[in-house]
Amino acid sequence: MADNKNLEQSKVAKVKPVYDRLNRALMQFGVFEQKLSIDESMVPYYGHHGAKMFIRGKPIRFGYKIWMLCSYDGYPFQASIYCGKSDRPENIGLGEHVVLKLVDTVPDKRQHIVFFDNFFSSYSLMCQLRDIEMRATGTAREGRIGTAEIPNKRYFKKSERGKYVHRCDGKVNIVRWTDNVVTCMSNFDAVHPVVMIDRHVKGSASGEKTKIAQP
């Protein structure tokens, strides 16, 4: 699969042709689901290699990290082995780079919605995806919500369950909700309609659930 006399400049040059061929096969029928997900996948490995990762707290702590673009039900469309900082330009965050690189393989971005977690999310990324007409929603970390003035998590922890605050500048909508205090951002979706869901609330009778608002 790989010619030793003509290898690419990559830590995984020996297997890259396999992954390139695999990705072409995975995309042979196009991107046939509307809802897509981007996340990491770990392949366990305990030997010595420059691309091996250690991630504390994960079920698989040692191995190769693979960035995946999948359908909502798990079908993989693209897989890319992470080889470290040399994989991306210096002026862009890792999560931002991964998302933009993977969605670039989607032919008609207007037909899809992509979801990811707070490792990838940022206000800047949401704006860039909006510019290329790719709808996106993700959870968000405290320092990545741009200039949106939303009360911090300490304020929400003292609030009753179901309270939420949202801000929208016409490009990105950000909402912080007291469930276990979760922050989400979206470049197309809104907080309405608000639905009522069942949750255990402190102070309620043992085993009983209370209806709380969910944006």
PDB file of C-alpha atoms in Angstrom:
ATOM      1  CA  MET A   1       0.000   0.000   0.000  1.00  0.00           C
ATOM      2  CA  ALA A   2       2.927   2.359   0.577  1.00  0.00           C
ATOM      3  CA  ASP A   3       6.149   2.781  -1.429  1.00  0.00           C
ATOM      4  CA  ASN A   4       9.056   3.105   1.044  1.00  0.00           C
ATOM      5  CA  LYS A   5      11.016   5.102  -1.535  1.00  0.00           C
ATOM      6  CA  ASN A   6       8.208   7.599  -2.047  1.00  0.00           C
ATOM      7  CA  LEU A   7       6.610   8.233   1.350  1.00  0.00           C
ATOM      8  CA  GLU A   8       4.791  11.447   2.257  1.00  0.00           C
ATOM      9  CA  GLN A   9       6.137  13.722   5.005  1.00  0.00           C
ATOM     10  CA  SER A  10       3.855  12.369   7.708  1.00  0.00           C
ATOM     11  CA  LYS A  11       4.196  10.405  10.943  1.00  0.00           C
ATOM     12  CA  VAL A  12       1.662   7.945   9.548  1.00  0.00           C
ATOM     13  CA  ALA A  13       2.933   7.836   5.961  1.00  0.00           C
ATOM     14  CA  LYS A  14       2.898   4.024   5.898  1.00  0.00           C
ATOM     15  CA  VAL A  15      -0.861   3.792   6.537  1.00  0.00           C
ATOM     16  CA  LYS A  16      -2.034   7.073   5.021  1.00  0.00           C
ATOM     17  CA  PRO A  17      -2.700   5.466   1.595  1.00  0.00           C
ATOM     18  CA  VAL A  18      -4.989   2.969   3.361  1.00  0.00           C
ATOM     19  CA  TYR A  19      -6.951   5.779   5.025  1.00  0.00           C
ATOM     20  CA  ASP A  20      -7.130   7.790   1.792  1.00  0.00           C
ATOM     21  CA  ARG A  21      -8.599   4.781  -0.006  1.00  0.00           C
ATOM     22  CA  LEU A  22     -10.941   4.060   2.905  1.00  0.00           C
ATOM     23  CA  ASN A  23     -12.246   7.646   2.916  1.00  0.00           C
ATOM     24  CA  ARG A  24     -12.943   7.517  -0.806  1.00  0.00           C
ATOM     25  CA  ALA A  25     -14.912   4.286  -0.308  1.00  0.00           C
ATOM     26  CA  LEU A  26     -16.896   5.726   2.617  1.00  0.00           C
ATOM     27  CA  MET A  27     -17.920   8.706   0.469  1.00  0.00           C
ATOM     28  CA  GLN A  28     -18.777   6.730  -2.660  1.00  0.00           C
ATOM     29  CA  PHE A  29     -22.534   7.205  -2.117  1.00  0.00           C
ATOM     30  CA  GLY A  30     -22.165  10.820  -1.012  1.00  0.00           C
ATOM     31  CA  VAL A  31     -23.134  12.274   2.359  1.00  0.00           C
ATOM     32  CA  PHE A  32     -26.595  10.740   2.594  1.00  0.00           C
ATOM     33  CA  GLU A  33     -27.653  11.895   6.082  1.00  0.00           C
ATOM     34  CA  GLN A  34     -28.739  15.398   7.078  1.00  0.00           C
ATOM     35  CA  LYS A  35     -27.484  15.323  10.686  1.00  0.00           C
ATOM     36  CA  LEU A  36     -23.729  14.878  11.071  1.00  0.00           C
ATOM     37  CA  SER A  37     -21.455  14.577  14.085  1.00  0.00           C
ATOM     38  CA  ILE A  38     -17.765  15.378  14.549  1.00  0.00           C
ATOM     39  CA  ASP A  39     -15.800  13.816  17.397  1.00  0.00           C
ATOM     40  CA  GLU A  40     -12.689  11.820  18.210  1.00  0.00           C
ATOM     41  CA  SER A  41     -12.250   8.057  18.139  1.00  0.00           C
ATOM     42  CA  MET A  42      -9.409   6.170  19.824  1.00  0.00           C
ATOM     43  CA  VAL A  43      -7.606   3.129  18.465  1.00  0.00           C
ATOM     44  CA  PRO A  44      -5.798   1.407  21.391  1.00  0.00           C
ATOM     45  CA  TYR A  45      -2.021   1.050  21.037  1.00  0.00           C
ATOM     46  CA  TYR A  46       0.664   0.552  23.717  1.00  0.00           C
ATOM     47  CA  GLY A  47       3.828   0.496  21.613  1.00  0.00           C
ATOM     48  CA  HIS A  48       6.134   3.396  20.711  1.00  0.00           C
ATOM     49  CA  HIS A  49       5.112   5.766  17.935  1.00  0.00           C
ATOM     50  CA  GLY A  50       5.286   9.511  17.322  1.00  0.00           C
ATOM     51  CA  ALA A  51       1.530   9.778  16.759  1.00  0.00           C
ATOM     52  CA  LYS A  52       0.474   7.841  19.856  1.00  0.00           C
ATOM     53  CA  MET A  53      -1.620   9.885  22.300  1.00  0.00           C
ATOM     54  CA  PHE A  54      -2.356   9.744  26.021  1.00  0.00           C
ATOM     55  CA  ILE A  55      -5.760  11.095  27.094  1.00  0.00           C
ATOM     56  CA  ARG A  56      -6.438  11.006  30.816  1.00  0.00           C
ATOM     57  CA  GLY A  57      -9.905   9.943  31.924  1.00  0.00           C
ATOM     58  CA  LYS A  58     -10.896   8.226  28.673  1.00  0.00           C
ATOM     59  CA  PRO A  59     -11.908   4.532  28.411  1.00  0.00           C
ATOM     60  CA  ILE A  60      -9.014   4.116  25.948  1.00  0.00           C
ATOM     61  CA  ARG A  61      -6.168   6.245  27.312  1.00  0.00           C
ATOM     62  CA  PHE A  62      -3.306   5.150  25.026  1.00  0.00           C
ATOM     63  CA  GLY A  63      -3.509   4.945  21.266  1.00  0.00           C
ATOM     64  CA  TYR A  64      -4.091   6.791  18.036  1.00  0.00           C
ATOM     65  CA  LYS A  65      -6.628   9.607  17.999  1.00  0.00           C
ATOM     66  CA  ILE A  66      -8.763   9.686  14.871  1.00  0.00           C
ATOM     67  CA  TRP A  67     -10.999  12.618  13.993  1.00  0.00           C
ATOM     68  CA  MET A  68     -14.310  11.333  12.641  1.00  0.00           C
ATOM     69  CA  LEU A  69     -17.157  12.817  10.602  1.00  0.00           C
ATOM     70  CA  CYS A  70     -20.166  10.531  11.055  1.00  0.00           C
ATOM     71  CA  SER A  71     -23.905  10.414  10.510  1.00  0.00           C
ATOM     72  CA  TYR A  72     -26.155  10.679  13.562  1.00  0.00           C
ATOM     73  CA  ASP A  73     -26.496   6.863  13.624  1.00  0.00           C
ATOM     74  CA  GLY A  74     -22.741   6.219  13.474  1.00  0.00           C
ATOM     75  CA  TYR A  75     -21.924   5.697   9.783  1.00  0.00           C
ATOM     76  CA  PRO A  76     -18.423   7.142   9.208  1.00  0.00           C
ATOM     77  CA  PHE A  77     -17.914   9.467   6.245  1.00  0.00           C
ATOM     78  CA  GLN A  78     -14.317  10.569   6.963  1.00  0.00           C
ATOM     79  CA  ALA A  79     -11.504   9.467   9.281  1.00  0.00           C
ATOM     80  CA  SER A  80      -8.264  11.396   9.835  1.00  0.00           C
ATOM     81  CA  ILE A  81      -5.395  10.325  12.118  1.00  0.00           C
ATOM     82  CA  TYR A  82      -4.172  13.104  14.426  1.00  0.00           C
ATOM     83  CA  CYS A  83      -0.398  13.499  14.257  1.00  0.00           C
ATOM     84  CA  GLY A  84       0.126  16.434  16.632  1.00  0.00           C
ATOM     85  CA  LYS A  85       0.493  20.206  16.331  1.00  0.00           C
ATOM     86  CA  SER A  86       2.299  19.983  12.996  1.00  0.00           C
ATOM     87  CA  ASP A  87      -1.070  19.010  11.457  1.00  0.00           C
ATOM     88  CA  ARG A  88      -2.489  22.541  11.535  1.00  0.00           C
ATOM     89  CA  PRO A  89      -1.549  26.199  10.884  1.00  0.00           C
ATOM     90  CA  GLU A  90      -0.331  28.129  13.948  1.00  0.00           C
ATOM     91  CA  ASN A  91      -3.019  30.827  13.737  1.00  0.00           C
ATOM     92  CA  ILE A  92      -6.007  28.506  14.196  1.00  0.00           C
ATOM     93  CA  GLY A  93      -7.207  26.399  17.117  1.00  0.00           C
ATOM     94  CA  LEU A  94      -7.115  22.623  16.885  1.00  0.00           C
ATOM     95  CA  GLY A  95     -10.865  22.087  17.234  1.00  0.00           C
ATOM     96  CA  GLU A  96     -11.624  24.792  14.685  1.00  0.00           C
ATOM     97  CA  HIS A  97      -9.131  23.329  12.224  1.00  0.00           C
ATOM     98  CA  VAL A  98     -10.530  19.789  12.566  1.00  0.00           C
ATOM     99  CA  VAL A  99     -14.140  20.844  11.985  1.00  0.00           C
ATOM    100  CA  LEU A 100     -13.353  23.034   8.962  1.00  0.00           C
ATOM    101  CA  LYS A 101     -11.180  20.326   7.412  1.00  0.00           C
ATOM    102  CA  LEU A 102     -13.822  17.612   7.816  1.00  0.00           C
ATOM    103  CA  VAL A 103     -16.817  19.684   6.641  1.00  0.00           C
ATOM    104  CA  ASP A 104     -14.783  20.702   3.590  1.00  0.00           C
ATOM    105  CA  THR A 105     -15.358  17.142   2.300  1.00  0.00           C
ATOM    106  CA  VAL A 106     -19.168  17.643   2.360  1.00  0.00           C
ATOM    107  CA  PRO A 107     -20.289  18.610  -1.167  1.00  0.00           C
ATOM    108  CA  ASP A 108     -23.527  20.557  -0.500  1.00  0.00           C
ATOM    109  CA  LYS A 109     -23.170  22.070   2.946  1.00  0.00           C
ATOM    110  CA  ARG A 110     -26.631  23.680   2.906  1.00  0.00           C
ATOM    111  CA  GLN A 111     -28.239  20.230   3.092  1.00  0.00           C
ATOM    112  CA  HIS A 112     -26.658  19.297   6.422  1.00  0.00           C
ATOM    113  CA  ILE A 113     -26.470  20.153  10.131  1.00  0.00           C
ATOM    114  CA  VAL A 114     -23.287  19.362  12.056  1.00  0.00           C
ATOM    115  CA  PHE A 115     -23.052  18.808  15.822  1.00  0.00           C
ATOM    116  CA  PHE A 116     -19.959  18.710  18.059  1.00  0.00           C
ATOM    117  CA  ASP A 117     -18.952  19.111  21.704  1.00  0.00           C
ATOM    118  CA  ASN A 118     -17.175  21.912  23.570  1.00  0.00           C
ATOM    119  CA  PHE A 119     -13.683  20.732  22.562  1.00  0.00           C
ATOM    120  CA  PHE A 120     -14.394  22.038  19.049  1.00  0.00           C
ATOM    121  CA  SER A 121     -16.880  24.872  19.630  1.00  0.00           C
ATOM    122  CA  SER A 122     -16.065  28.562  19.482  1.00  0.00           C
ATOM    123  CA  TYR A 123     -17.843  31.730  18.396  1.00  0.00           C
ATOM    124  CA  SER A 124     -15.329  32.161  15.568  1.00  0.00           C
ATOM    125  CA  LEU A 125     -15.972  28.636  14.262  1.00  0.00           C
ATOM    126  CA  MET A 126     -19.743  29.162  14.277  1.00  0.00           C
ATOM    127  CA  CYS A 127     -19.331  32.337  12.211  1.00  0.00           C
ATOM    128  CA  GLN A 128     -17.025  30.620   9.709  1.00  0.00           C
ATOM    129  CA  LEU A 129     -19.467  27.739   9.281  1.00  0.00           C
ATOM    130  CA  ARG A 130     -22.293  30.233   8.786  1.00  0.00           C
ATOM    131  CA  ASP A 131     -20.276  31.938   6.043  1.00  0.00           C
ATOM    132  CA  ILE A 132     -20.059  28.636   4.112  1.00  0.00           C
ATOM    133  CA  GLU A 133     -23.790  27.941   4.762  1.00  0.00           C
ATOM    134  CA  MET A 134     -23.181  25.003   7.087  1.00  0.00           C
ATOM    135  CA  ARG A 135     -25.649  24.875   9.993  1.00  0.00           C
ATOM    136  CA  ALA A 136     -24.024  23.919  13.297  1.00  0.00           C
ATOM    137  CA  THR A 137     -24.813  23.455  16.980  1.00  0.00           C
ATOM    138  CA  GLY A 138     -22.506  22.555  19.846  1.00  0.00           C
ATOM    139  CA  THR A 139     -21.902  22.797  23.560  1.00  0.00           C
ATOM    140  CA  ALA A 140     -19.482  25.570  24.527  1.00  0.00           C
ATOM    141  CA  ARG A 141     -16.809  26.377  27.083  1.00  0.00           C
ATOM    142  CA  GLU A 142     -16.777  29.550  29.156  1.00  0.00           C
ATOM    143  CA  GLY A 143     -14.042  31.428  27.278  1.00  0.00           C
ATOM    144  CA  ARG A 144     -15.225  30.667  23.747  1.00  0.00           C
ATOM    145  CA  ILE A 145     -18.553  32.478  23.519  1.00  0.00           C
ATOM    146  CA  GLY A 146     -17.197  35.699  22.066  1.00  0.00           C
ATOM    147  CA  THR A 147     -18.434  38.928  23.647  1.00  0.00           C
ATOM    148  CA  ALA A 148     -21.836  37.550  24.711  1.00  0.00           C
ATOM    149  CA  GLU A 149     -22.733  38.814  28.173  1.00  0.00           C
ATOM    150  CA  ILE A 150     -24.136  35.756  29.919  1.00  0.00           C
ATOM    151  CA  PRO A 151     -24.016  35.249  33.715  1.00  0.00           C
ATOM    152  CA  ASN A 152     -21.262  32.844  34.744  1.00  0.00           C
ATOM    153  CA  LYS A 153     -21.820  29.287  35.927  1.00  0.00           C
ATOM    154  CA  ARG A 154     -21.595  30.215  39.611  1.00  0.00           C
ATOM    155  CA  TYR A 155     -24.675  32.403  39.205  1.00  0.00           C
ATOM    156  CA  PHE A 156     -26.595  29.584  37.522  1.00  0.00           C
ATOM    157  CA  LYS A 157     -25.655  27.001  40.159  1.00  0.00           C
ATOM    158  CA  LYS A 158     -27.579  29.102  42.691  1.00  0.00           C
ATOM    159  CA  SER A 159     -30.593  29.333  40.378  1.00  0.00           C
ATOM    160  CA  GLU A 160     -33.555  26.990  40.215  1.00  0.00           C
ATOM    161  CA  ARG A 161     -33.382  24.166  37.700  1.00  0.00           C
ATOM    162  CA  GLY A 162     -34.831  25.135  34.321  1.00  0.00           C
ATOM    163  CA  LYS A 163     -33.653  28.762  34.324  1.00  0.00           C
ATOM    164  CA  TYR A 164     -31.969  29.884  31.110  1.00  0.00           C
ATOM    165  CA  VAL A 165     -30.468  33.020  29.571  1.00  0.00           C
ATOM    166  CA  HIS A 166     -29.741  33.489  25.875  1.00  0.00           C
ATOM    167  CA  ARG A 167     -28.059  36.079  23.692  1.00  0.00           C
ATOM    168  CA  CYS A 168     -28.096  36.423  19.903  1.00  0.00           C
ATOM    169  CA  ASP A 169     -26.235  38.887  17.680  1.00  0.00           C
ATOM    170  CA  GLY A 170     -27.928  37.818  14.458  1.00  0.00           C
ATOM    171  CA  LYS A 171     -25.155  35.366  13.627  1.00  0.00           C
ATOM    172  CA  VAL A 172     -24.786  33.074  16.642  1.00  0.00           C
ATOM    173  CA  ASN A 173     -27.323  32.220  19.324  1.00  0.00           C
ATOM    174  CA  ILE A 174     -25.905  31.289  22.748  1.00  0.00           C
ATOM    175  CA  VAL A 175     -27.958  29.840  25.599  1.00  0.00           C
ATOM    176  CA  ARG A 176     -26.953  28.820  29.122  1.00  0.00           C
ATOM    177  CA  TRP A 177     -29.399  26.513  30.850  1.00  0.00           C
ATOM    178  CA  THR A 178     -29.587  25.211  34.412  1.00  0.00           C
ATOM    179  CA  ASP A 179     -29.808  21.476  34.068  1.00  0.00           C
ATOM    180  CA  ASN A 180     -26.287  20.744  35.187  1.00  0.00           C
ATOM    181  CA  VAL A 181     -25.452  24.210  33.814  1.00  0.00           C
ATOM    182  CA  VAL A 182     -24.886  23.596  30.121  1.00  0.00           C
ATOM    183  CA  THR A 183     -23.982  26.199  27.488  1.00  0.00           C
ATOM    184  CA  CYS A 184     -24.888  25.715  23.827  1.00  0.00           C
ATOM    185  CA  MET A 185     -24.317  27.800  20.732  1.00  0.00           C
ATOM    186  CA  SER A 186     -25.844  27.574  17.286  1.00  0.00           C
ATOM    187  CA  ASN A 187     -25.530  29.519  14.049  1.00  0.00           C
ATOM    188  CA  PHE A 188     -29.090  28.701  12.926  1.00  0.00           C
ATOM    189  CA  ASP A 189     -31.237  27.400  15.795  1.00  0.00           C
ATOM    190  CA  ALA A 190     -33.272  29.268  18.429  1.00  0.00           C
ATOM    191  CA  VAL A 191     -34.275  28.669  22.053  1.00  0.00           C
ATOM    192  CA  HIS A 192     -37.964  28.471  21.116  1.00  0.00           C
ATOM    193  CA  PRO A 193     -40.071  26.458  21.381  1.00  0.00           C
ATOM    194  CA  VAL A 194     -39.340  25.872  25.074  1.00  0.00           C
ATOM    195  CA  VAL A 195     -40.524  22.408  26.145  1.00  0.00           C
ATOM    196  CA  MET A 196     -41.193  20.955  29.584  1.00  0.00           C
ATOM    197  CA  ILE A 197     -39.195  17.912  30.673  1.00  0.00           C
ATOM    198  CA  ASP A 198     -39.060  15.732  33.800  1.00  0.00           C
ATOM    199  CA  ARG A 199     -36.139  16.204  36.189  1.00  0.00           C
ATOM    200  CA  HIS A 200     -35.334  15.462  39.819  1.00  0.00           C
ATOM    201  CA  VAL A 201     -35.270  18.780  41.677  1.00  0.00           C
ATOM    202  CA  LYS A 202     -33.646  19.347  45.056  1.00  0.00           C
ATOM    203  CA  GLY A 203     -36.261  19.633  47.788  1.00  0.00           C
ATOM    204  CA  SER A 204     -38.936  17.632  45.989  1.00  0.00           C
ATOM    205  CA  ALA A 205     -40.374  14.433  47.478  1.00  0.00           C
ATOM    206  CA  SER A 206     -38.190  11.338  47.187  1.00  0.00           C
ATOM    207  CA  GLY A 207     -38.383   9.730  43.761  1.00  0.00           C
ATOM    208  CA  GLU A 208     -40.718  12.353  42.326  1.00  0.00           C
ATOM    209  CA  LYS A 209     -39.853  14.369  39.238  1.00  0.00           C
ATOM    210  CA  THR A 210     -40.763  17.952  38.474  1.00  0.00           C
ATOM    211  CA  LYS A 211     -41.454  19.624  35.139  1.00  0.00           C
ATOM    212  CA  ILE A 212     -38.763  22.162  34.191  1.00  0.00           C
ATOM    213  CA  ALA A 213     -38.270  24.330  31.115  1.00  0.00           C
ATOM    214  CA  GLN A 214     -35.848  23.206  28.408  1.00  0.00           C
ATOM    215  CA  PRO A 215     -34.992  25.695  25.625  1.00  0.00           C
TER     216      PRO A 215
END
